[in-house]
mmCIF file of C-alpha atoms in Angstrom:
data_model
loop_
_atom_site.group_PDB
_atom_site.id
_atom_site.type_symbol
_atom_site.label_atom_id
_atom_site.label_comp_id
_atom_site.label_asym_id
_atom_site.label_seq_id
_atom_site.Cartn_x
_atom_site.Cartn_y
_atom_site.Cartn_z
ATOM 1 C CA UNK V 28 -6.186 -21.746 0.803
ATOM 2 C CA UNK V 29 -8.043 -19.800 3.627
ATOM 3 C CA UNK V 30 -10.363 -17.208 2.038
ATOM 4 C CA UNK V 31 -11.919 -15.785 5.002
ATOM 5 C CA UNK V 32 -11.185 -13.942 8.060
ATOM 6 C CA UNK V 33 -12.649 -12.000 10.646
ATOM 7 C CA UNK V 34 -12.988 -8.440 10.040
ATOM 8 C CA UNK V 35 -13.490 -5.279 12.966
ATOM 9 C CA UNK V 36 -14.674 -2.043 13.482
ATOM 10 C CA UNK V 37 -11.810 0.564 14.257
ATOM 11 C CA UNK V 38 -12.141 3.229 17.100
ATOM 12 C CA UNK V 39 -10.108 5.685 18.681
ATOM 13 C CA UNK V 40 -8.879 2.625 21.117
ATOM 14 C CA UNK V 41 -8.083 -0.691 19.933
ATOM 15 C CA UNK V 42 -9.466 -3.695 21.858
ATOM 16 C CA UNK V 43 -7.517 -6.638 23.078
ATOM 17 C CA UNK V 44 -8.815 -8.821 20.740
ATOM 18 C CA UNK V 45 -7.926 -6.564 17.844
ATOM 19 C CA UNK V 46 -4.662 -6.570 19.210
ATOM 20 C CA UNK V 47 -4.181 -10.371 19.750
ATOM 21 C CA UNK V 48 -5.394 -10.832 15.971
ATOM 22 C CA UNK V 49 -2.910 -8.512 14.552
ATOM 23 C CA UNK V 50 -0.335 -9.691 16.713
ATOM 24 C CA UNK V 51 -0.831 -13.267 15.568
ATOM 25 C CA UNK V 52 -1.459 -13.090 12.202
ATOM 26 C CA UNK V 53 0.253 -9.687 11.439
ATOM 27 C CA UNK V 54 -2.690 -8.204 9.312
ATOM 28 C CA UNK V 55 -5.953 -6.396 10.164
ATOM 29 C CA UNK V 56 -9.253 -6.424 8.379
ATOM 30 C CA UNK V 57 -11.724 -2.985 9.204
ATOM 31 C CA UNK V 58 -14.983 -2.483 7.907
ATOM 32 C CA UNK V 59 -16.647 1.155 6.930
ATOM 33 C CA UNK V 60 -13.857 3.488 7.537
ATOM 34 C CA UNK V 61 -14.797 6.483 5.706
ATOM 35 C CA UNK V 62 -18.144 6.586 4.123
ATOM 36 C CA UNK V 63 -18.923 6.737 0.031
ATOM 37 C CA UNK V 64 -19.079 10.144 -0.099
ATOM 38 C CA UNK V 65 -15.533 10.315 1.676
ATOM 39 C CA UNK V 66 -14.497 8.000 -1.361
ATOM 40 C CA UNK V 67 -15.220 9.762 -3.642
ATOM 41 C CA UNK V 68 -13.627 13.353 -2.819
ATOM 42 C CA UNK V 69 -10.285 11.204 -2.138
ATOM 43 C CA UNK V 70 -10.792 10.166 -5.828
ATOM 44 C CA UNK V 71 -11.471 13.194 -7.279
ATOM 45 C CA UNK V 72 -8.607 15.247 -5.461
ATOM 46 C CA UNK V 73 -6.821 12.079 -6.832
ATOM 47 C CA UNK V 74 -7.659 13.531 -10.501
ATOM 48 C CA UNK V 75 -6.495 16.851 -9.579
ATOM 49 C CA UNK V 76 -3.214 15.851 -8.863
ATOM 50 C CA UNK V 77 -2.853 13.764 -11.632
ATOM 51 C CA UNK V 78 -3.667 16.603 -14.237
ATOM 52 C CA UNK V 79 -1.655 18.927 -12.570
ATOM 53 C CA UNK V 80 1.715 16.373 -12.611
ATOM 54 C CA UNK V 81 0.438 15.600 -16.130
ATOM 55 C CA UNK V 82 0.716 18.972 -17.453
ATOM 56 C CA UNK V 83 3.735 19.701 -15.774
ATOM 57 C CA UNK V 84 5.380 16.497 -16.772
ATOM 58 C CA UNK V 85 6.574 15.900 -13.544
ATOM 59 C CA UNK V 86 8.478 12.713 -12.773
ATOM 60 C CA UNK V 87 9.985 12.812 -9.178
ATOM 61 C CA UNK V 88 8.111 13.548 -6.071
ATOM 62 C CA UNK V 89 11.174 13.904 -3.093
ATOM 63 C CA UNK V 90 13.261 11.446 -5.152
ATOM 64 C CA UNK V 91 10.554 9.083 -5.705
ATOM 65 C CA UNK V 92 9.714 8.144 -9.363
ATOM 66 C CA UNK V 93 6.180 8.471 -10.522
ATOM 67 C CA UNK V 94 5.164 5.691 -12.379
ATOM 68 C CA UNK V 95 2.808 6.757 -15.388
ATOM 69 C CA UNK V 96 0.627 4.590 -17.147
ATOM 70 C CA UNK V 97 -2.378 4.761 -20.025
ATOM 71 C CA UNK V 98 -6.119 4.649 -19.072
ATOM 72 C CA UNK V 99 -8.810 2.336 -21.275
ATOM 73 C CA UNK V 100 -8.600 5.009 -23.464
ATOM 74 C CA UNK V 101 -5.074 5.455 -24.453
ATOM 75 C CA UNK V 102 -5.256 9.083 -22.527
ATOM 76 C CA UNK V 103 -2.475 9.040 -19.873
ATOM 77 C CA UNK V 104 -2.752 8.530 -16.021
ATOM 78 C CA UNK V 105 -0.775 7.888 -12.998
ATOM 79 C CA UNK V 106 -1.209 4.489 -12.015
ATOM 80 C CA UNK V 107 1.652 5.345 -8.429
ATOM 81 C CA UNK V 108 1.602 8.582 -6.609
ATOM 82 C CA UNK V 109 4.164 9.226 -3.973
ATOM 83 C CA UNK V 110 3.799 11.407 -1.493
ATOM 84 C CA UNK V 111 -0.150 12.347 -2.653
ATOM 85 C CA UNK V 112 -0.325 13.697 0.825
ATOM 86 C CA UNK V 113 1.867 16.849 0.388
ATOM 87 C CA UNK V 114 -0.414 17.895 -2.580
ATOM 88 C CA UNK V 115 -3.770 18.254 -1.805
ATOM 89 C CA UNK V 116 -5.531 18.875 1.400
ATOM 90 C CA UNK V 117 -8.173 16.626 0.972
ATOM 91 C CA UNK V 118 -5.878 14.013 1.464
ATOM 92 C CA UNK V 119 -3.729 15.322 3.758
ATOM 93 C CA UNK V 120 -6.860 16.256 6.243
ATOM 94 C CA UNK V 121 -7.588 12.261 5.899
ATOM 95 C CA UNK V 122 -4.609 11.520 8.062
ATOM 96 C CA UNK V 123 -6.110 13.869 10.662
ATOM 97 C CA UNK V 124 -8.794 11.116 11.672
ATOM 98 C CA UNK V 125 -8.324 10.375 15.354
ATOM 99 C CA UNK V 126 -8.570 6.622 14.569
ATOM 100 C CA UNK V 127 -5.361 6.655 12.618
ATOM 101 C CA UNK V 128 -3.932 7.560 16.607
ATOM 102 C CA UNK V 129 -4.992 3.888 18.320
ATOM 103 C CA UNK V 130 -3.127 2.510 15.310
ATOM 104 C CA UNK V 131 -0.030 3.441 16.294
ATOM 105 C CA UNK V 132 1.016 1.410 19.009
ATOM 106 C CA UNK V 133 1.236 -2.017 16.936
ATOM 107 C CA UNK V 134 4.315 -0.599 15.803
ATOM 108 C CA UNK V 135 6.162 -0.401 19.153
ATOM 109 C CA UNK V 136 7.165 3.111 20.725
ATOM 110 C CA UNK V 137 7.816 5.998 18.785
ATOM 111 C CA UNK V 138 5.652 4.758 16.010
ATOM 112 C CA UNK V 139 4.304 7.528 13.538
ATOM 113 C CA UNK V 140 2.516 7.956 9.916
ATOM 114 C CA UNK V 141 5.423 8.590 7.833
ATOM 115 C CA UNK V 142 3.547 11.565 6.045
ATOM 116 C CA UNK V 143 7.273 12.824 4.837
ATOM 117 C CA UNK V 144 9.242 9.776 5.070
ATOM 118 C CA UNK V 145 10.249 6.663 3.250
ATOM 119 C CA UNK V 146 7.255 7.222 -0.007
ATOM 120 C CA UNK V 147 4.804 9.230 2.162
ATOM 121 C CA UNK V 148 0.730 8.377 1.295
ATOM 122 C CA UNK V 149 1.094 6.282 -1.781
ATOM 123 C CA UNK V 150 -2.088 6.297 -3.817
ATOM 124 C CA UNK V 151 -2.226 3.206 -6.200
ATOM 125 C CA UNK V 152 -4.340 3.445 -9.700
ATOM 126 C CA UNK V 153 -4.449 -0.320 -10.920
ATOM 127 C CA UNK V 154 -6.119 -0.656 -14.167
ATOM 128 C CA UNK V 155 -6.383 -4.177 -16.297
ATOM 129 C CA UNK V 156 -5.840 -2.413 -20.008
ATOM 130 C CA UNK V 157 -4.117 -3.298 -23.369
ATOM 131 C CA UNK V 158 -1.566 -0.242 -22.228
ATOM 132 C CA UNK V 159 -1.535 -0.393 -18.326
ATOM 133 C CA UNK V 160 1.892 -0.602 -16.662
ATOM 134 C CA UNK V 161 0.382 -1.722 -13.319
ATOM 135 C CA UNK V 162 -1.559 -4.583 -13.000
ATOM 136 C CA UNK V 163 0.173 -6.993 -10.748
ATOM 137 C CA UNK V 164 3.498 -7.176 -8.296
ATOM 138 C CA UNK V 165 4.950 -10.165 -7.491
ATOM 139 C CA UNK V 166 5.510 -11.297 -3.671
ATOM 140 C CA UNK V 167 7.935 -9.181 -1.408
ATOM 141 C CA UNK V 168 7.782 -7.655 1.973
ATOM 142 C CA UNK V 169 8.431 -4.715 2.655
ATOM 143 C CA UNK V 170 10.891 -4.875 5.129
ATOM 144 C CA UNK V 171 13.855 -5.166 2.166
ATOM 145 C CA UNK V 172 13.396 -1.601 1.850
ATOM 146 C CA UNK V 173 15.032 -0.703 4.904
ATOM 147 C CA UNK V 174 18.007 -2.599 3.791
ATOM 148 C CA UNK V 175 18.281 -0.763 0.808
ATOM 149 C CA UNK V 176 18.075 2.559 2.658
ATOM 150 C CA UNK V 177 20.895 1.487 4.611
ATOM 151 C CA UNK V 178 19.122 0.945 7.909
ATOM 152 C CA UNK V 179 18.132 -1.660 10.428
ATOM 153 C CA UNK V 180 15.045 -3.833 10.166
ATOM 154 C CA UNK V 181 12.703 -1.035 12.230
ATOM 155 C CA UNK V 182 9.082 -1.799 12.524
ATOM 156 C CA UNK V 183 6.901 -0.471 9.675
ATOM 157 C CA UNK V 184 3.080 -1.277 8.689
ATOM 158 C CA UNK V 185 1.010 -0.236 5.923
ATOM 159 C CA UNK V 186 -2.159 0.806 6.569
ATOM 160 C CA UNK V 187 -4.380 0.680 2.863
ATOM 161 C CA UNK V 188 -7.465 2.675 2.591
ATOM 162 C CA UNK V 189 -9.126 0.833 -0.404
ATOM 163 C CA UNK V 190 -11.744 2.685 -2.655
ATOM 164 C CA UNK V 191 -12.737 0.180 -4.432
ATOM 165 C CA UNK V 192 -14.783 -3.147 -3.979
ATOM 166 C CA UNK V 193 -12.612 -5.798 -5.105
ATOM 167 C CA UNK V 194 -14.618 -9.455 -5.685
ATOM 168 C CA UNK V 195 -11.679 -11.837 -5.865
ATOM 169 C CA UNK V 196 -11.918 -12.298 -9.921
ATOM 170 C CA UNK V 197 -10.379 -8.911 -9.109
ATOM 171 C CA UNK V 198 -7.082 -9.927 -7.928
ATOM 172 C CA UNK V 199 -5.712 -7.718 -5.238
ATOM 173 C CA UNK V 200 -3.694 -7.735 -2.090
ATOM 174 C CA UNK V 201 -2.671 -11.705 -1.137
ATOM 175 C CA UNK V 202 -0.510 -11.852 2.129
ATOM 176 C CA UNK V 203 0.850 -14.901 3.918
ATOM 177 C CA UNK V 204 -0.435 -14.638 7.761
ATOM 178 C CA UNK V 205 2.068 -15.281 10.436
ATOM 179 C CA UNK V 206 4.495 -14.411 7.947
ATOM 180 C CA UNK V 207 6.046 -11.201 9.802
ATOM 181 C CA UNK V 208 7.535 -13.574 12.783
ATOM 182 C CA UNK V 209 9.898 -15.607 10.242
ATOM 183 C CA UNK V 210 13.828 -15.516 10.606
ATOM 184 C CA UNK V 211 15.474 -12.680 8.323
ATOM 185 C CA UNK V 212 16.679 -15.294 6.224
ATOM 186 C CA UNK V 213 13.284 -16.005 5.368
ATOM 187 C CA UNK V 214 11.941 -12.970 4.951
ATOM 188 C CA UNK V 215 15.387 -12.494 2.207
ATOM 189 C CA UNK V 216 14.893 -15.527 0.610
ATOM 190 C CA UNK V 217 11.837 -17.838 0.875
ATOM 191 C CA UNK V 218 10.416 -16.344 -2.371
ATOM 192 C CA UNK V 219 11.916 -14.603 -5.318
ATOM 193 C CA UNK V 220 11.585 -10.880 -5.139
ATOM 194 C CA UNK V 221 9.341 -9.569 -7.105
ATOM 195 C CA UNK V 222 9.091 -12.138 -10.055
ATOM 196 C CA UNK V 223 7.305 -15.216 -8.143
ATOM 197 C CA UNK V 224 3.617 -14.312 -8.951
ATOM 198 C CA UNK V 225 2.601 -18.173 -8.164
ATOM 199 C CA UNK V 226 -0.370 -18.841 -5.588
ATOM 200 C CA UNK V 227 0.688 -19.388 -2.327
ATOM 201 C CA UNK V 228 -1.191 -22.658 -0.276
ATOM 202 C CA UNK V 229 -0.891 -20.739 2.920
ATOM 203 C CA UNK V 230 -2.059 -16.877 1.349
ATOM 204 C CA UNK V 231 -5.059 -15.202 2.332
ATOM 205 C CA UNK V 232 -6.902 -12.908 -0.089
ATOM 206 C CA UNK V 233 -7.810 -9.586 1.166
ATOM 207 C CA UNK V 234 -11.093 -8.451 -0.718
ATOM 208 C CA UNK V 235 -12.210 -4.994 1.227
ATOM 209 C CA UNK V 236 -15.183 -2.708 -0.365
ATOM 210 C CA UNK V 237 -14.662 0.825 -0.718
ATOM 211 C CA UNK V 238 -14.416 2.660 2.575
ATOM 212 C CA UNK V 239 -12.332 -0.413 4.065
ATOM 213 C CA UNK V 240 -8.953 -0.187 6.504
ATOM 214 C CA UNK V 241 -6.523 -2.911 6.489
ATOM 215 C CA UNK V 242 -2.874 -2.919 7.975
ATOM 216 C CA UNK V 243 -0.660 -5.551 7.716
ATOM 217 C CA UNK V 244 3.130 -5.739 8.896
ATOM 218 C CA UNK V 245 5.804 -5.208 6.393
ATOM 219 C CA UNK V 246 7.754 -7.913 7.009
ATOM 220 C CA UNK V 247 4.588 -10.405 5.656
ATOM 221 C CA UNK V 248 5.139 -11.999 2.218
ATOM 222 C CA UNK V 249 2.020 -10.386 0.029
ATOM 223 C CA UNK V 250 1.988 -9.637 -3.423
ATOM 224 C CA UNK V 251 -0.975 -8.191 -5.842
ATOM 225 C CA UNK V 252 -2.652 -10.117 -7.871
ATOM 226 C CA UNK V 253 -3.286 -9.343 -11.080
ATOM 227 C CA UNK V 254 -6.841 -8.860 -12.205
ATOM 228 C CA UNK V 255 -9.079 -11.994 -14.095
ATOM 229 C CA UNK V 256 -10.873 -9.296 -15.329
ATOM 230 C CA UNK V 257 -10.418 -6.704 -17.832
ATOM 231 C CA UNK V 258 -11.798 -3.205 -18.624
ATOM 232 C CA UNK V 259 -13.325 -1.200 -16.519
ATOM 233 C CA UNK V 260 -14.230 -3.674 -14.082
ATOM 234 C CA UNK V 261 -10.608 -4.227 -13.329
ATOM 235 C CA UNK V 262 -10.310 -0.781 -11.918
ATOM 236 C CA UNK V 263 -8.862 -0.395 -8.329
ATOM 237 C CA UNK V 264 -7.744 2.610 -6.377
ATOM 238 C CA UNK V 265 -5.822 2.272 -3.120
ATOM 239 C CA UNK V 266 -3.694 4.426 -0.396
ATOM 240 C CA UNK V 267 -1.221 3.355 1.499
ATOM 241 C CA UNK V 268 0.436 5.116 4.517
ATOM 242 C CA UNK V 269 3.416 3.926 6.410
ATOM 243 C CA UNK V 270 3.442 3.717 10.567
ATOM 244 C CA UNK V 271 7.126 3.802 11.251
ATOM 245 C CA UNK V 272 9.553 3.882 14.158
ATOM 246 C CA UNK V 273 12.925 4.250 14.602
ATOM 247 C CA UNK V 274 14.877 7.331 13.584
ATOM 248 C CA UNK V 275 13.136 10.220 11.680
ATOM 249 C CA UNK V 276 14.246 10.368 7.992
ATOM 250 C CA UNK V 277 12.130 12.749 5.821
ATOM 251 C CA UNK V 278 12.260 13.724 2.201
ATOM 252 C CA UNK V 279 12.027 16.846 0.078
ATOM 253 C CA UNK V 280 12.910 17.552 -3.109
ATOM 254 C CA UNK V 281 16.909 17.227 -3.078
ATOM 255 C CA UNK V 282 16.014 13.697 -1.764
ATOM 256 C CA UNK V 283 17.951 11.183 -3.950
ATOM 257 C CA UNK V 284 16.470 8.238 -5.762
ATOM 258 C CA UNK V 285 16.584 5.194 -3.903
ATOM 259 C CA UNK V 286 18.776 2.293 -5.477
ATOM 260 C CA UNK V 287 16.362 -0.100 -6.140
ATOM 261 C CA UNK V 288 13.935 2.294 -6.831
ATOM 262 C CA UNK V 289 15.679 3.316 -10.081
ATOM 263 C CA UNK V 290 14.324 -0.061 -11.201
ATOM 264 C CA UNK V 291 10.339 1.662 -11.272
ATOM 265 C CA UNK V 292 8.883 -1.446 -12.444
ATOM 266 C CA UNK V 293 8.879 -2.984 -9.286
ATOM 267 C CA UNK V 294 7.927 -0.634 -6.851
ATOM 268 C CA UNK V 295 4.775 -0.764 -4.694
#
């Protein structure tokens, strides 16, 4: 198993080499993105939200389901946020960063964050508890979900702003490079969806600290690794924002629930 990689600096212009490495191995590695103190205002407008949805029970966001889980402490907490973006301006100022501009273009013409489409900025809670009901996902790509929303296979990436420092005993994201150039068939059926958690020879572990950028290619095989850990120490906060092209689809909140997103468990 390769467990290292070379990791870059992002700008508001990508270099060639950045560009060769993504293109060959369909993920990205960027150190120092936004600073601690950036961290930690995401994570505390974070808590805002999640009190606010709390109180008001809420359990759509634009036809996405929330998926609600229970802290260390038995109190509950929203382990997936959909659409975070559209509900605090903390987070939706983030996606003003120039940078976020020069990442575009690995996505082809026309690419664009999907602020208002497909699950909008997803913020990820991961906690390794006796009550948690996200800890781990088993291997997928993401480019099923275009199948299941009754479209073509258009270019997407996620682009994960992690704020936390994950050491590998803390599981985490595990991709398969090169992965995004296989056939469709393989991208539909080299693994089981989902419910293959086994170690891959060929994955790579991504391990970022807080402040990091990665983007990697939905069409890779990745899954999240559950945490060795448990307790506190297994805590792990991450967004992700889609770069889409293809044909503009946004949501509101007469947006109907996705087929296969019915079955919450799943979902990334």
């Amino acid at each position: 198993m390769v467990s290292s990689y070379k990791t870059f600096t992002l700008t508001e212009q990508l270099t060639d080499e950045q560009i060769a490495f993504f293109n060959e191995h369909g993920f990205i590695h960027f150190k120092k993105f936004i600073n601690p103190e950036t961290v930690s205002s995401i994570i505390d407008a974070s808590k805002q939200v999640e009190q606010k949805w709390i109180n008001n029970d809420l359990q759509k966001v634009n036809g996405v389901p929330i998926k609600y889980g229970k802290d260390l402490d038995g109190s509950p907490i929203v382990q997936r946020f959909a659409f975070i973006n559209q509900h605090h301006q903390t987070l939706s100022g983030l996606l003003l960063d120039p940078r976020f501009s020069a990442l575009l273009p690995l996505a082809g013409d026309g690419a664009r964050l999907g602020t208002e489409e497909k699950d909008g900025m997803v913020f990820n809670h991961y906690i390794n508890g006796p009550e948690s009901k996200f800890a781990k996902m088993g291997w997928h790509t993401d480019g099923l979900r275009d199948i299941f929303y009754g479209g073509k296979l258009n270019p997407m990436l996620n682009v994960g702003i992690h704020l936390s420092t994950l050491k590998p005993e803390n599981g985490g994201l595990k991709i398969i490079p090169g992965t995004h150039k296989q056939s469709v068939y393989q991208m539909l059926f080299r693994k089981k969806y989902f419910l293959d958690h086994k170690a891959d020879p060929e994955e790579i572990s991504i391990n970022p600290e807080a402040g990091d950028l990665t983007i990697h290619d939905g069409r890779l095989w990745h899954r999240v690794a559950e945490s060795s850990i448990r307790g506190e120490e297994s805590r792990r906060r991450v967004i992700y924002v889609p770069i889409i092209a293809g044909k503009y689809a946004p949501k509101d909140e007469n947006s109907p629930t996705v087929f296969y997103q019915r079955f919450a468990g799943i979902v990334k």
